[in-house]
Short mmCIF file of C-alpha atoms and ligand atoms in Angstrom, two decimals:
data_model
loop_
_atom_site.label_atom_id
_atom_site.label_comp_id
_atom_site.label_asym_id
_atom_site.label_seq_id
_atom_site.Cartn_x
_atom_site.Cartn_y
_atom_site.Cartn_z
CA MET I 1 87.52 68.70 91.24
CA HIS I 2 90.68 70.33 89.93
CA ARG I 3 90.47 74.05 90.60
CA VAL I 4 92.57 76.89 89.24
CA TYR I 5 92.42 80.33 90.79
CA LEU I 6 93.01 83.28 88.47
CA ASP I 7 91.34 85.96 90.58
CA ASN I 8 94.33 87.17 92.55
CA ASN I 9 93.36 90.84 92.23
CA ALA I 10 90.36 90.00 94.41
CA THR I 11 92.51 88.28 97.01
CA THR I 12 95.57 86.03 97.11
CA PRO I 13 96.13 82.80 99.00
CA LEU I 14 98.42 82.99 102.02
CA LEU I 15 101.92 81.80 101.22
CA ALA I 16 103.17 78.89 103.35
CA GLU I 17 106.13 80.97 104.60
CA VAL I 18 103.74 83.76 105.62
CA ARG I 19 101.54 81.34 107.54
CA GLU I 20 104.57 79.85 109.30
CA ALA I 21 105.78 83.32 110.31
CA MET I 22 102.34 84.20 111.70
CA LEU I 23 101.57 81.00 113.61
CA PRO I 24 103.57 81.73 116.82
CA TYR I 25 101.67 85.01 117.21
CA PHE I 26 98.36 83.20 117.56
CA SER I 27 99.52 81.22 120.57
CA GLY I 28 102.89 81.41 122.36
CA HIS I 29 103.65 85.02 121.44
CA PHE I 30 100.36 86.54 122.45
CA GLY I 31 101.47 89.71 124.24
CA ASN I 32 100.02 93.16 123.72
CA ALA I 33 102.71 95.06 121.83
CA SER I 34 102.18 98.03 124.17
CA SER I 35 102.99 96.03 127.35
CA ILE I 36 106.41 96.61 128.87
CA HIS I 37 106.93 93.03 130.12
CA HIS I 38 108.55 90.17 128.21
CA HIS I 39 105.36 89.19 126.35
CA GLY I 40 104.78 92.71 125.10
CA GLN I 41 108.42 93.20 124.15
CA GLU I 42 108.31 90.00 122.12
CA THR I 43 105.36 91.14 120.00
CA ARG I 44 106.63 94.74 119.83
CA ALA I 45 109.86 93.44 118.28
CA ALA I 46 107.85 91.43 115.72
CA VAL I 47 105.71 94.46 114.79
CA GLU I 48 108.78 96.68 114.38
CA SER I 49 110.58 94.07 112.30
CA ALA I 50 107.49 93.83 110.03
CA ARG I 51 107.50 97.62 109.76
CA GLU I 52 111.13 97.48 108.58
CA SER I 53 110.23 94.90 105.90
CA VAL I 54 107.30 96.97 104.61
CA ALA I 55 109.50 100.09 104.58
CA HIS I 56 112.13 98.16 102.62
CA LEU I 57 109.52 97.18 100.01
CA LEU I 58 108.36 100.79 99.63
CA GLY I 59 111.73 102.51 99.86
CA CYS I 60 110.87 104.54 102.96
CA ASN I 61 111.78 104.71 106.64
CA ALA I 62 110.07 102.38 109.09
CA SER I 63 108.76 105.37 111.09
CA GLU I 64 106.80 106.43 107.98
CA VAL I 65 104.70 103.21 107.92
CA ILE I 66 101.30 103.14 109.70
CA PHE I 67 99.66 99.72 109.97
CA THR I 68 95.92 99.68 109.21
CA SER I 69 93.13 97.14 108.81
CA GLY I 70 93.65 97.05 105.02
CA GLY I 71 93.70 99.06 101.82
CA THR I 72 90.29 100.63 102.39
CA GLU I 73 91.31 102.06 105.75
CA ALA I 74 94.65 103.27 104.36
CA ASP I 75 92.84 105.09 101.52
CA ASN I 76 90.25 106.58 103.89
CA LEU I 77 92.97 107.72 106.28
CA ALA I 78 94.93 109.41 103.48
CA LEU I 79 91.96 111.15 101.88
CA THR I 80 90.34 112.40 105.05
CA GLY I 81 93.43 112.77 107.26
CA LEU I 82 95.45 114.97 104.93
CA VAL I 83 92.77 117.59 104.27
CA LYS I 84 90.79 120.12 106.25
CA ALA I 85 87.55 122.04 105.63
CA GLY I 86 87.80 124.29 102.56
CA ASP I 87 90.35 122.09 100.77
CA HIS I 88 90.03 120.79 97.23
CA VAL I 89 91.05 117.25 96.21
CA ILE I 90 91.77 115.85 92.73
CA THR I 91 91.25 112.18 91.91
CA SER I 92 90.38 110.00 88.90
CA SER I 93 87.29 108.19 87.67
CA VAL I 94 89.02 104.77 87.68
CA GLU I 95 89.98 104.70 91.37
CA HIS I 96 88.83 101.87 93.60
CA SER I 97 85.64 102.60 95.52
CA ALA I 98 87.77 102.97 98.68
CA VAL I 99 89.00 106.25 97.15
CA LEU I 100 85.98 107.24 95.04
CA GLN I 101 83.44 106.80 97.83
CA THR I 102 85.68 108.62 100.29
CA ALA I 103 86.07 111.47 97.78
CA LYS I 104 82.28 111.57 97.48
CA HIS I 105 81.97 111.99 101.23
CA LEU I 106 84.63 114.70 101.48
CA GLY I 107 81.76 117.19 101.28
CA ASP I 108 80.75 116.02 104.77
CA ILE I 109 83.95 117.59 106.12
CA GLY I 110 83.67 120.73 103.99
CA CYS I 111 85.99 119.67 101.15
CA GLU I 112 85.38 119.42 97.44
CA ALA I 113 86.64 116.79 95.01
CA THR I 114 87.24 116.87 91.25
CA VAL I 115 87.08 113.45 89.58
CA LEU I 116 89.10 113.51 86.35
CA PRO I 117 88.28 111.39 83.28
CA VAL I 118 90.71 108.89 81.73
CA ASP I 119 91.50 107.91 78.13
CA ALA I 120 90.55 104.69 76.34
CA ARG I 121 93.42 102.82 78.04
CA SER I 122 92.30 104.07 81.49
CA LEU I 123 95.27 106.43 81.68
CA ILE I 124 94.96 109.75 83.38
CA ASP I 125 96.62 112.64 81.54
CA PRO I 126 99.01 114.38 83.98
CA GLU I 127 98.27 117.67 82.20
CA SER I 128 94.60 117.29 83.13
CA VAL I 129 95.72 117.09 86.75
CA ARG I 130 97.70 120.30 86.30
CA ARG I 131 94.70 122.01 84.70
CA ALA I 132 92.44 120.95 87.58
CA LEU I 133 94.64 122.59 90.21
CA ARG I 134 93.01 125.38 92.17
CA GLN I 135 94.24 127.87 94.73
CA ASN I 136 92.85 125.64 97.51
CA THR I 137 93.92 122.23 96.10
CA ARG I 138 95.51 120.35 98.96
CA LEU I 139 95.70 116.75 97.73
CA ILE I 140 95.90 114.66 94.54
CA SER I 141 94.98 110.98 94.84
CA VAL I 142 95.66 108.81 91.78
CA MET I 143 96.14 105.06 91.93
CA MET I 144 99.40 103.41 90.91
CA ALA I 145 97.84 100.37 89.21
CA ASN I 146 94.23 99.67 88.37
CA ASN I 147 92.58 96.64 89.98
CA GLU I 148 90.52 95.76 86.91
CA THR I 149 92.85 96.41 83.98
CA GLY I 150 96.24 96.31 85.73
CA ILE I 151 97.17 99.53 83.90
CA VAL I 152 99.94 101.51 85.60
CA GLU I 153 99.15 105.22 85.88
CA PRO I 154 101.80 107.92 85.26
CA VAL I 155 102.34 108.50 88.96
CA GLU I 156 105.86 109.89 88.68
CA GLU I 157 104.68 112.67 86.36
CA ILE I 158 101.80 113.42 88.70
CA GLY I 159 104.24 113.43 91.63
CA LYS I 160 106.28 116.10 89.84
CA ILE I 161 103.19 118.24 89.24
CA ALA I 162 102.27 117.93 92.93
CA ALA I 163 105.81 118.93 93.94
CA GLU I 164 105.83 121.96 91.63
CA ALA I 165 102.46 123.08 93.00
CA GLY I 166 103.48 122.38 96.58
CA ILE I 167 100.54 120.07 97.26
CA LEU I 168 100.22 116.57 98.65
CA PHE I 169 100.08 113.42 96.52
CA HIS I 170 98.59 110.11 97.65
CA THR I 171 98.66 106.97 95.54
CA ASP I 172 96.68 103.79 96.09
CA ALA I 173 99.32 101.14 95.40
CA VAL I 174 97.18 98.22 96.60
CA GLN I 175 97.36 96.53 93.18
CA ALA I 176 100.90 97.66 92.40
CA ALA I 177 102.68 96.42 95.54
CA ALA I 178 104.70 93.25 95.03
CA LYS I 179 103.90 93.37 91.29
CA VAL I 180 106.05 96.35 90.27
CA PRO I 181 108.90 97.86 92.29
CA ILE I 182 107.81 100.81 94.43
CA ASP I 183 110.04 103.66 95.50
CA VAL I 184 108.14 106.44 97.25
CA THR I 185 110.93 108.94 96.55
CA ARG I 186 110.86 108.28 92.80
CA ILE I 187 107.06 108.52 92.76
CA GLY I 188 107.26 111.72 94.76
CA CYS I 189 104.22 110.78 96.82
CA HIS I 190 103.50 111.89 100.37
CA ALA I 191 101.23 108.93 101.13
CA LEU I 192 100.81 105.45 99.62
CA SER I 193 98.40 102.64 100.50
CA ILE I 194 98.99 98.88 100.40
CA SER I 195 96.91 95.87 101.45
CA GLY I 196 98.09 92.55 102.87
CA HIS I 197 95.66 90.22 101.12
CA LYS I 198 96.70 91.36 97.65
CA ILE I 199 100.30 90.30 98.30
CA HIS I 200 99.77 86.83 99.81
CA ALA I 201 99.46 88.09 103.40
CA PRO I 202 96.15 87.76 105.29
CA GLN I 203 92.98 89.77 104.81
CA GLY I 204 92.37 92.56 107.32
CA VAL I 205 95.80 94.16 107.41
CA GLY I 206 97.38 96.92 105.35
CA ALA I 207 99.58 99.95 105.66
CA LEU I 208 99.78 103.61 104.78
CA TYR I 209 103.11 105.25 104.10
CA VAL I 210 103.08 108.89 105.20
CA ARG I 211 106.16 110.99 104.46
CA LYS I 212 108.06 112.19 107.53
CA GLY I 213 106.92 115.61 108.69
CA ILE I 214 103.43 115.38 107.12
CA GLU I 215 100.68 115.74 109.70
CA ILE I 216 97.82 113.27 109.33
CA ARG I 217 94.60 113.40 111.33
CA PRO I 218 93.64 109.92 112.57
CA LEU I 219 90.44 108.15 111.65
CA LEU I 220 90.43 106.31 114.96
CA TYR I 221 91.05 107.95 118.32
CA GLY I 222 92.16 106.08 121.42
CA GLY I 223 95.58 104.98 122.58
CA ARG I 224 98.87 106.25 121.22
CA HIS I 225 99.43 103.30 118.89
CA GLU I 226 101.24 103.89 115.60
CA ARG I 227 102.67 107.18 116.96
CA SER I 228 99.14 108.44 117.63
CA ARG I 229 98.22 108.10 113.96
CA ARG I 230 96.05 104.96 114.29
CA ALA I 231 94.64 103.98 117.66
CA GLY I 232 93.87 100.36 118.54
CA THR I 233 95.82 97.34 119.73
CA GLU I 234 97.85 96.07 116.81
CA ASN I 235 96.77 93.03 114.79
CA VAL I 236 100.10 91.36 115.52
CA PRO I 237 99.67 88.11 113.50
CA GLY I 238 98.38 90.10 110.53
CA ILE I 239 101.21 92.63 110.74
CA VAL I 240 103.77 89.84 111.00
CA GLY I 241 102.19 88.24 107.91
CA LEU I 242 102.32 91.54 106.00
CA GLY I 243 105.97 91.98 106.95
CA LYS I 244 106.84 88.47 105.80
CA ALA I 245 104.96 88.90 102.51
CA ALA I 246 106.75 92.21 101.91
CA GLN I 247 110.11 90.53 102.52
CA LEU I 248 109.25 87.69 100.13
CA ALA I 249 108.03 90.17 97.50
CA LYS I 250 111.33 92.00 97.62
CA GLN I 251 113.26 88.73 97.17
CA ALA I 252 110.95 87.75 94.28
CA PHE I 253 111.87 90.95 92.39
CA ASP I 254 115.56 90.15 92.85
CA ARG I 255 114.92 86.70 91.31
CA GLY I 256 112.96 88.18 88.38
CA ASP I 257 109.70 86.41 89.29
CA ASP I 258 107.72 89.39 87.97
CA LYS I 259 109.12 88.79 84.49
CA LYS I 260 108.16 85.10 84.63
CA MET I 261 104.66 86.08 85.70
CA ALA I 262 104.34 88.58 82.84
CA ALA I 263 105.39 85.84 80.41
CA MET I 264 102.69 83.50 81.78
CA ARG I 265 100.06 86.26 81.60
CA ASP I 266 101.10 87.05 78.02
CA ARG I 267 100.88 83.36 77.06
CA LEU I 268 97.37 83.22 78.48
CA GLN I 269 96.33 86.39 76.68
CA GLN I 270 97.88 85.37 73.37
CA GLY I 271 96.38 81.91 73.59
CA ILE I 272 92.91 83.35 74.11
CA LEU I 273 93.32 85.93 71.34
CA SER I 274 94.50 83.32 68.88
CA GLN I 275 91.75 80.81 69.66
CA ALA I 276 88.69 83.03 70.02
CA GLU I 277 87.23 85.60 67.63
CA ASP I 278 85.93 89.07 68.49
CA VAL I 279 88.15 89.37 71.52
CA VAL I 280 89.76 92.62 72.67
CA VAL I 281 92.25 93.33 75.47
CA ASN I 282 90.93 96.28 77.46
CA GLY I 283 93.62 98.93 77.85
CA ASP I 284 95.87 97.22 75.30
CA GLY I 285 99.15 99.00 74.66
CA ALA I 286 99.49 100.69 78.04
CA SER I 287 101.99 99.61 80.66
CA ARG I 288 100.50 97.00 83.00
CA VAL I 289 101.34 95.10 86.16
CA PRO I 290 102.61 91.61 85.22
CA ASN I 291 99.71 89.57 86.60
CA THR I 292 96.59 91.07 85.02
CA THR I 293 94.76 90.98 81.71
CA ASN I 294 91.22 92.18 81.14
CA ILE I 295 89.61 90.70 78.05
CA ARG I 296 86.36 91.56 76.31
CA PHE I 297 84.44 88.72 74.68
CA ASP I 298 81.89 90.54 72.54
CA GLY I 299 78.39 89.15 72.50
CA ILE I 300 78.42 87.33 75.83
CA GLU I 301 77.51 88.15 79.39
CA GLY I 302 80.64 88.17 81.54
CA GLU I 303 78.68 86.86 84.53
CA ALA I 304 77.55 83.85 82.50
CA LEU I 305 81.15 83.15 81.47
CA VAL I 306 82.39 83.46 85.06
CA ILE I 307 79.75 80.98 86.22
CA ALA I 308 80.37 78.56 83.33
CA LEU I 309 84.13 78.60 84.00
CA ASP I 310 83.62 78.20 87.73
CA LEU I 311 81.52 75.09 87.11
CA LYS I 312 84.55 73.66 85.33
CA GLY I 313 87.00 74.70 88.06
CA LEU I 314 88.40 78.02 86.84
CA ALA I 315 87.94 81.13 89.02
CA VAL I 316 88.06 84.49 87.24
CA SER I 317 85.95 87.62 87.62
CA THR I 318 84.11 90.51 86.03
CA GLY I 319 84.67 93.98 87.36
CA ALA I 320 80.94 94.30 87.72
CA ALA I 321 79.41 95.18 91.05
CA CYS I 322 76.07 94.02 92.29
CA SER I 323 74.06 96.94 93.58
CA SER I 324 70.39 96.84 94.57
CA GLY I 325 70.02 93.43 93.00
CA ALA I 326 71.10 94.69 89.54
CA ILE I 327 74.48 94.06 87.97
CA GLU I 328 76.24 97.34 87.35
CA PRO I 329 78.94 97.29 84.69
CA SER I 330 82.45 98.17 85.84
CA HIS I 331 82.88 101.92 86.39
CA VAL I 332 86.48 101.56 85.22
CA LEU I 333 85.56 100.11 81.83
CA ILE I 334 82.74 102.63 81.40
CA ALA I 335 85.20 105.45 82.20
CA MET I 336 87.44 104.03 79.42
CA GLY I 337 84.58 104.54 76.96
CA LEU I 338 83.22 101.00 76.68
CA THR I 339 79.48 100.61 76.24
CA SER I 340 77.58 98.94 79.02
CA ALA I 341 77.32 95.72 76.94
CA GLN I 342 81.07 95.75 76.20
CA ALA I 343 81.89 96.31 79.86
CA ARG I 344 79.60 93.46 80.87
CA ALA I 345 81.30 91.20 78.31
CA SER I 346 84.71 91.73 79.94
CA ILE I 347 86.56 89.31 82.20
CA ARG I 348 89.59 89.88 84.41
CA PHE I 349 92.24 87.18 84.68
CA SER I 350 94.75 87.82 87.48
CA LEU I 351 97.67 85.53 88.30
CA GLY I 352 99.35 85.00 91.68
CA LYS I 353 102.63 83.64 93.00
CA GLN I 354 101.04 80.17 93.14
CA THR I 355 100.07 80.23 89.43
CA THR I 356 101.83 77.58 87.33
CA GLU I 357 102.23 76.94 83.61
CA GLU I 358 99.79 74.03 84.08
CA ASP I 359 97.21 76.49 85.40
CA ILE I 360 97.61 78.53 82.22
CA ASP I 361 97.21 75.36 80.11
CA PHE I 362 94.06 74.54 82.07
CA ALA I 363 92.62 78.02 81.41
CA LEU I 364 93.55 77.87 77.74
CA ALA I 365 91.82 74.54 77.37
CA LEU I 366 88.64 75.96 78.92
CA VAL I 367 88.16 79.60 78.02
CA PRO I 368 87.95 79.61 74.18
CA GLU I 369 85.72 76.54 74.17
CA THR I 370 83.37 77.97 76.81
CA VAL I 371 83.21 81.33 75.02
CA ALA I 372 82.31 79.55 71.75
CA ARG I 373 79.58 77.53 73.49
CA LEU I 374 78.04 80.60 75.16
CA ARG I 375 78.10 82.46 71.85
CA GLU I 376 76.23 79.65 70.16
CA LEU I 377 73.47 80.30 72.67
CA SER I 378 73.69 84.08 72.36
CA PRO I 379 71.20 85.84 70.07
CA VAL I 380 73.19 89.04 70.66
CA TYR I 381 76.33 87.44 69.23
CA ARG I 382 74.47 85.93 66.29
CA ARG I 383 73.08 89.38 65.45
CA MET I 384 76.59 90.85 65.70
CA ALA I 385 77.98 88.14 63.41
CA LEU I 386 75.33 88.89 60.77
CA ARG I 387 76.32 92.54 60.60
N1 LIG B 401 92.42 99.80 96.41
C1 LIG B 401 92.47 98.93 95.39
C2 LIG B 401 93.07 99.38 94.09
C3 LIG B 401 91.96 97.64 95.54
O1 LIG B 401 92.01 96.79 94.50
C4 LIG B 401 91.40 97.27 96.78
C5 LIG B 401 90.78 95.94 96.95
O2 LIG B 401 90.27 95.35 96.01
C6 LIG B 401 91.39 98.21 97.82
C7 LIG B 401 91.90 99.46 97.60
C8 LIG B 401 90.81 97.86 99.16
O3 LIG B 401 91.70 97.05 99.89
P1 LIG B 401 91.16 96.13 101.09
O4 LIG B 401 90.42 95.00 100.47
O5 LIG B 401 92.41 95.70 101.80
O6 LIG B 401 90.32 97.00 101.96
#
């Protein structure tokens, strides 16, 4: 069966060049990067070269990059490692659960978190961040790009507020990396998270940028790996893959691949809007990463559409989470003011480097027709149409 994958915000396929770069580190180059003999030196050099590539992508120094097991660990490390008991943290209601759940547990270490609301486009108002500042605020954590809508948050403005107030700023850039250029100095952040598997590197590797001079308490204690900021023998093949993907991402920006991707995403979105009725782009009008569109098909169940499309070979997703056997609508769409039914009727399409114009044609041939068929079966939609 012909299959097209438009769920790259969930995970991306490994690029061939990334796989090639990693392969030697599964066999011939097997040394422990902490060993002083030839084998260790070989892998140490590969880890440090990957660190340089990641630093180049983020606009920082290699010594400011800590390798982790992924975006979740990077977010946890930032949120818990930059605060101490008695501190106050500000974050937003549209963060990934890696940030929101960590914020929820900050109470366990004697900290308090304020979770700020967003507007209808999922944007956080920088002034609301300023208003939420307290005497004991130590950290602001606001994501750079949202995983469900692709909306880019005003991180530079928030960075300025943090600088004026003399407090720390962390941004989760897991969905921004390799999609929009990142420069940690321009953002004004002190910490920034990325994840390998969202940028065509493997799952299970990520990194946290931490500005030079900022003390961070580790999550994991043990050896002196990563300058004593993250103990544990390095995942060398994963790190090599992340470094290669970062290098390729940088080259892709220079070629203007992001603009080509935005054009493909726009063609998909326009095609759907022009062929289906009662369709709304969630977050329309706000600045977005080039690969994502989140579309609401009123009157249908998103899960049913995802399954119907999957049966025909197209992989997309809803932002819904399954908890205790029930399908919870996306917290991001609810925070934007959608009703539960509207949130459940929304689908995320996310392109990757492997996406072709033919893939977009395939999706355009399937989506409007499948939506129309599901609506024919939907009493909810028929009732809406009568109104
Ligand atoms: N932050 C955002 C915005 C994400 O989209 C994700 C993954 O979906 C994560 C963090 C977690 O990253 P990882 O899957 O590498 O743990």
